[in-house]
């Protein structure tokens, strides 16, 4: 089955700096890669996703890049704000659509004001 | 957008009793729902996949007789933790797929249930 590795496990940045979180996946058939933000005591919230037919996607301060050859994808957050502090999870899933997401181990991001 | 409602958000039960957690898709039909368990400072681990009208598929190491999953309708799936013990204390999260989401993905998560067994 799919295996997703995520780094770093913790990340501390100053407000206004950029943050980058990286993930690698094992199943070359995986074609959907979402990123979730989880705040304490809450369920994961989708922040951005990318499909295997594109290499990059951006939504305001958040961007995701995908390298299918190397089987890794990254989350980029620019101009970080204290409210970005949370745990971020990457995930991957191969088709068909009824299969569950496999999650990375999570990155605890702390944005220092 | 798609919304998944999960209840209760918190529950405390005595050891040996059973607890039911509900997961509802509010504005879409979810033919497939997933149940995850998350221990403190850890990732989400898939427990089982349920398809409406059929038996759930459990991940290796998950006791199907302990974690009963029912997916009797296209909008409701339930997880019952039977004979709960303190080691079952965890954060349980459901997820549903909106297959009408452009025919593509659209995994939506519930808000989670914090189960504490005393």
Short mmCIF file of C-alpha atoms in Angstrom, two decimals:
data_model
loop_
_atom_site.label_atom_id
_atom_site.label_comp_id
_atom_site.label_asym_id
_atom_site.label_seq_id
_atom_site.Cartn_x
_atom_site.Cartn_y
_atom_site.Cartn_z
CA UNK A 1 0.00 0.00 0.00
CA UNK A 2 0.85 3.66 -0.05
CA UNK A 3 3.39 5.09 2.40
CA UNK A 4 3.78 8.82 2.93
CA UNK A 5 6.72 10.38 4.74
CA UNK A 6 6.63 13.98 5.92
CA UNK A 7 9.35 16.37 7.09
CA UNK A 8 10.03 18.24 9.25
CA UNK A 9 8.04 17.14 12.27
CA UNK A 10 8.25 20.62 13.79
CA UNK A 11 8.90 23.97 12.18
CA UNK A 12 9.23 27.34 13.84
CA UNK A 13 9.33 30.51 11.77
CA UNK A 14 9.07 34.22 12.37
CA UNK A 15 5.94 35.99 11.29
CA UNK A 16 6.27 37.06 7.69
CA UNK A 17 8.76 34.35 6.79
CA UNK A 18 8.03 31.43 4.49
CA UNK A 19 7.47 27.85 5.58
CA UNK A 20 8.07 24.73 3.51
CA UNK A 21 6.91 21.22 4.35
CA UNK A 22 7.93 18.25 2.25
CA UNK A 23 6.40 14.83 1.65
CA UNK A 24 7.37 11.78 -0.32
CA UNK A 25 5.12 8.95 -1.38
CA UNK A 26 5.79 5.39 -2.42
CA UNK A 27 2.98 4.36 -4.77
CA UNK A 28 3.62 5.67 -8.27
CA UNK A 29 -0.09 5.14 -9.02
CA UNK A 30 -1.10 7.84 -6.51
CA UNK A 31 -2.68 10.73 -8.32
CA UNK A 32 -4.22 12.97 -5.67
CA UNK A 33 -2.28 14.90 -3.04
CA UNK A 34 -4.15 17.08 -0.54
CA UNK A 35 -2.81 19.11 2.35
CA UNK A 36 -4.76 19.51 5.57
CA UNK A 37 -4.50 21.91 8.50
CA UNK A 38 -5.55 20.58 11.87
CA UNK A 39 -6.06 22.77 14.88
CA UNK A 40 -6.15 21.35 18.37
CA UNK A 41 -9.25 19.26 19.03
CA UNK A 42 -10.63 19.66 15.53
CA UNK A 43 -10.88 17.62 12.38
CA UNK A 44 -8.53 18.23 9.43
CA UNK A 45 -9.42 21.08 7.08
CA UNK A 46 -8.38 20.94 3.44
CA UNK A 47 -6.20 23.89 2.52
CA UNK A 48 -5.00 22.95 -0.94
CA UNK A 49 -4.73 19.91 -3.15
CA UNK A 50 -3.08 18.91 -6.38
CA UNK A 51 -3.64 16.19 -8.92
CA UNK A 52 -0.93 14.36 -10.75
CA UNK A 53 -1.60 16.04 -14.06
CA UNK A 54 -0.24 19.39 -12.81
CA UNK A 55 3.07 20.36 -11.28
CA UNK A 56 2.09 23.36 -9.22
CA UNK A 57 -0.97 25.01 -7.76
CA UNK A 58 -1.30 28.26 -5.86
CA UNK A 59 -4.00 29.80 -3.72
CA UNK A 60 -3.04 33.21 -2.32
CA UNK A 61 -0.27 32.59 0.24
CA UNK A 62 -0.33 28.82 -0.15
CA UNK A 63 1.19 26.78 -2.95
CA UNK A 64 1.85 23.12 -3.57
CA UNK A 65 4.38 21.63 -5.95
CA UNK A 66 4.50 18.07 -7.23
CA UNK A 67 7.39 16.14 -8.72
CA UNK A 68 5.99 12.86 -10.00
CA UNK A 69 9.36 11.54 -11.12
CA UNK A 70 10.86 11.92 -7.67
CA UNK A 71 7.54 11.13 -5.98
CA UNK A 72 7.54 14.10 -3.71
CA UNK A 73 5.36 17.11 -3.13
CA UNK A 74 5.74 20.20 -1.01
CA UNK A 75 3.62 22.82 0.72
CA UNK A 76 4.78 26.41 0.63
CA UNK A 77 3.29 29.07 2.88
CA UNK A 78 4.46 32.62 2.31
CA UNK A 79 4.07 35.65 4.57
CA UNK A 80 3.23 33.44 7.52
CA UNK A 81 0.91 34.74 10.21
CA UNK A 82 0.38 33.57 13.81
CA UNK A 83 -2.96 32.07 12.79
CA UNK A 84 -1.09 29.72 10.47
CA UNK A 85 0.18 27.93 13.58
CA UNK A 86 -1.27 24.41 13.52
CA UNK A 87 -0.41 20.86 12.54
CA UNK A 88 -0.22 20.26 8.80
CA UNK A 89 -0.69 16.85 7.19
CA UNK A 90 0.04 15.78 3.65
CA UNK A 91 -1.81 12.85 2.15
CA UNK A 92 -1.91 10.77 -0.98
CA UNK A 93 -4.23 8.31 -2.61
CA UNK A 94 -4.25 6.25 -5.75
CA UNK A 95 -7.34 5.62 -7.85
CA UNK A 96 -10.02 4.34 -7.77
CA UNK A 97 -11.91 6.94 -5.85
CA UNK A 98 -13.20 4.75 -3.10
CA UNK A 99 -9.81 4.38 -1.48
CA UNK A 100 -8.86 6.20 1.69
CA UNK A 101 -6.21 8.84 2.02
CA UNK A 102 -2.86 7.84 3.49
CA UNK A 103 -1.51 10.58 5.72
CA UNK A 104 1.98 11.74 6.49
CA UNK A 105 3.11 12.00 10.10
CA UNK A 106 2.34 15.70 10.40
CA UNK A 107 4.29 18.93 10.87
CA UNK A 108 3.69 21.20 13.81
CA UNK A 109 4.15 24.75 12.52
CA UNK A 110 4.70 27.53 15.02
CA UNK A 111 4.70 31.10 13.72
CA UNK A 112 6.36 33.43 16.19
CA UNK A 113 4.87 36.95 16.27
CA UNK B 1 -19.30 22.97 0.04
CA UNK B 2 -19.63 19.47 1.37
CA UNK B 3 -20.18 19.23 5.11
CA UNK B 4 -19.76 16.23 7.36
CA UNK B 5 -21.36 16.45 10.79
CA UNK B 6 -19.91 14.26 13.53
CA UNK B 7 -21.44 13.76 16.98
CA UNK B 8 -20.76 13.79 19.80
CA UNK B 9 -17.69 16.01 19.90
CA UNK B 10 -16.72 14.70 23.30
CA UNK B 11 -17.78 11.68 25.30
CA UNK B 12 -16.67 10.17 28.57
CA UNK B 13 -17.75 6.65 29.35
CA UNK B 14 -17.07 4.02 31.93
CA UNK B 15 -14.91 1.04 31.13
CA UNK B 16 -16.99 -1.84 29.79
CA UNK B 17 -19.74 0.28 28.28
CA UNK B 18 -20.40 1.00 24.59
CA UNK B 19 -20.30 4.32 22.80
CA UNK B 20 -21.81 5.26 19.44
CA UNK B 21 -20.39 7.97 17.22
CA UNK B 22 -22.42 9.33 14.31
CA UNK B 23 -21.18 10.79 11.06
CA UNK B 24 -23.61 12.47 8.67
CA UNK B 25 -23.09 13.96 5.25
CA UNK B 26 -25.33 17.01 5.25
CA UNK B 27 -25.57 18.09 1.65
CA UNK B 28 -24.36 15.18 -0.39
CA UNK B 29 -24.65 11.43 -0.62
CA UNK B 30 -21.66 9.56 0.69
CA UNK B 31 -21.43 6.07 -0.73
CA UNK B 32 -18.09 5.62 1.00
CA UNK B 33 -17.10 6.74 4.46
CA UNK B 34 -13.84 6.28 6.30
CA UNK B 35 -13.12 6.08 10.01
CA UNK B 36 -9.79 7.19 11.44
CA UNK B 37 -8.28 7.15 14.90
CA UNK B 38 -5.75 9.69 16.06
CA UNK B 39 -3.70 9.40 19.23
CA UNK B 40 -2.14 12.55 20.76
CA UNK B 41 0.56 14.11 18.60
CA UNK B 42 0.21 11.38 16.01
CA UNK B 43 -1.19 11.14 12.53
CA UNK B 44 -4.56 9.86 11.40
CA UNK B 45 -4.64 6.09 11.11
CA UNK B 46 -7.32 4.47 8.99
CA UNK B 47 -9.48 2.04 10.92
CA UNK B 48 -12.05 1.00 8.34
CA UNK B 49 -13.79 1.84 5.11
CA UNK B 50 -17.54 1.52 4.88
CA UNK B 51 -19.66 1.41 1.77
CA UNK B 52 -23.37 2.03 1.98
CA UNK B 53 -25.30 -1.20 2.26
CA UNK B 54 -22.34 -3.50 2.68
CA UNK B 55 -19.98 -4.66 5.39
CA UNK B 56 -17.11 -2.45 6.37
CA UNK B 57 -13.55 -3.31 5.44
CA UNK B 58 -11.25 -3.12 8.44
CA UNK B 59 -7.55 -2.36 8.43
CA UNK B 60 -5.15 -4.93 9.76
CA UNK B 61 -5.04 -4.92 13.54
CA UNK B 62 -8.45 -3.30 14.00
CA UNK B 63 -10.92 -5.55 15.80
CA UNK B 64 -14.14 -5.58 13.82
CA UNK B 65 -16.12 -7.01 16.75
CA UNK B 66 -14.96 -4.15 18.95
CA UNK B 67 -15.43 -1.33 16.48
CA UNK B 68 -18.79 -1.88 14.86
CA UNK B 69 -19.47 0.19 11.76
CA UNK B 70 -22.88 0.62 10.22
CA UNK B 71 -23.47 2.49 6.98
CA UNK B 72 -27.15 1.90 6.45
CA UNK B 73 -27.90 5.00 4.40
CA UNK B 74 -26.15 7.30 1.98
CA UNK B 75 -25.92 10.04 4.59
CA UNK B 76 -25.19 8.24 7.85
CA UNK B 77 -22.42 6.04 9.16
CA UNK B 78 -21.97 5.06 12.79
CA UNK B 79 -19.03 3.71 14.75
CA UNK B 80 -19.80 1.86 17.96
CA UNK B 81 -16.97 1.18 20.34
CA UNK B 82 -18.09 -1.86 22.29
CA UNK B 83 -16.89 -2.80 25.75
CA UNK B 84 -14.66 0.25 25.79
CA UNK B 85 -11.42 0.22 27.75
CA UNK B 86 -9.05 3.05 28.69
CA UNK B 87 -6.74 2.13 25.78
CA UNK B 88 -9.60 2.94 23.39
CA UNK B 89 -9.41 6.57 24.51
CA UNK B 90 -8.56 8.52 21.39
CA UNK B 91 -9.75 11.07 18.84
CA UNK B 92 -12.02 9.42 16.26
CA UNK B 93 -12.59 11.16 12.93
CA UNK B 94 -14.86 10.23 10.06
CA UNK B 95 -14.43 11.22 6.44
CA UNK B 96 -16.74 11.02 3.48
CA UNK B 97 -16.29 11.43 -0.22
CA UNK B 98 -18.60 13.53 -2.30
CA UNK B 99 -18.50 11.68 -5.58
CA UNK B 100 -20.54 14.46 -7.08
CA UNK B 101 -17.58 16.75 -6.47
CA UNK B 102 -16.77 17.25 -10.11
CA UNK B 103 -16.54 13.50 -10.42
CA UNK B 104 -13.24 13.73 -8.63
CA UNK B 105 -12.07 13.79 -5.07
CA UNK B 106 -13.49 15.95 -2.31
CA UNK B 107 -12.66 14.11 0.88
CA UNK B 108 -14.41 15.93 3.71
CA UNK B 109 -13.72 15.31 7.37
CA UNK B 110 -15.92 15.51 10.42
CA UNK B 111 -14.89 17.58 13.41
CA UNK B 112 -13.87 14.53 15.41
CA UNK B 113 -14.97 12.85 18.63
CA UNK B 114 -12.79 12.85 21.72
CA UNK B 115 -13.47 9.58 23.53
CA UNK B 116 -12.27 9.19 27.11
CA UNK B 117 -12.80 5.87 28.82
CA UNK B 118 -12.51 5.95 32.61
#
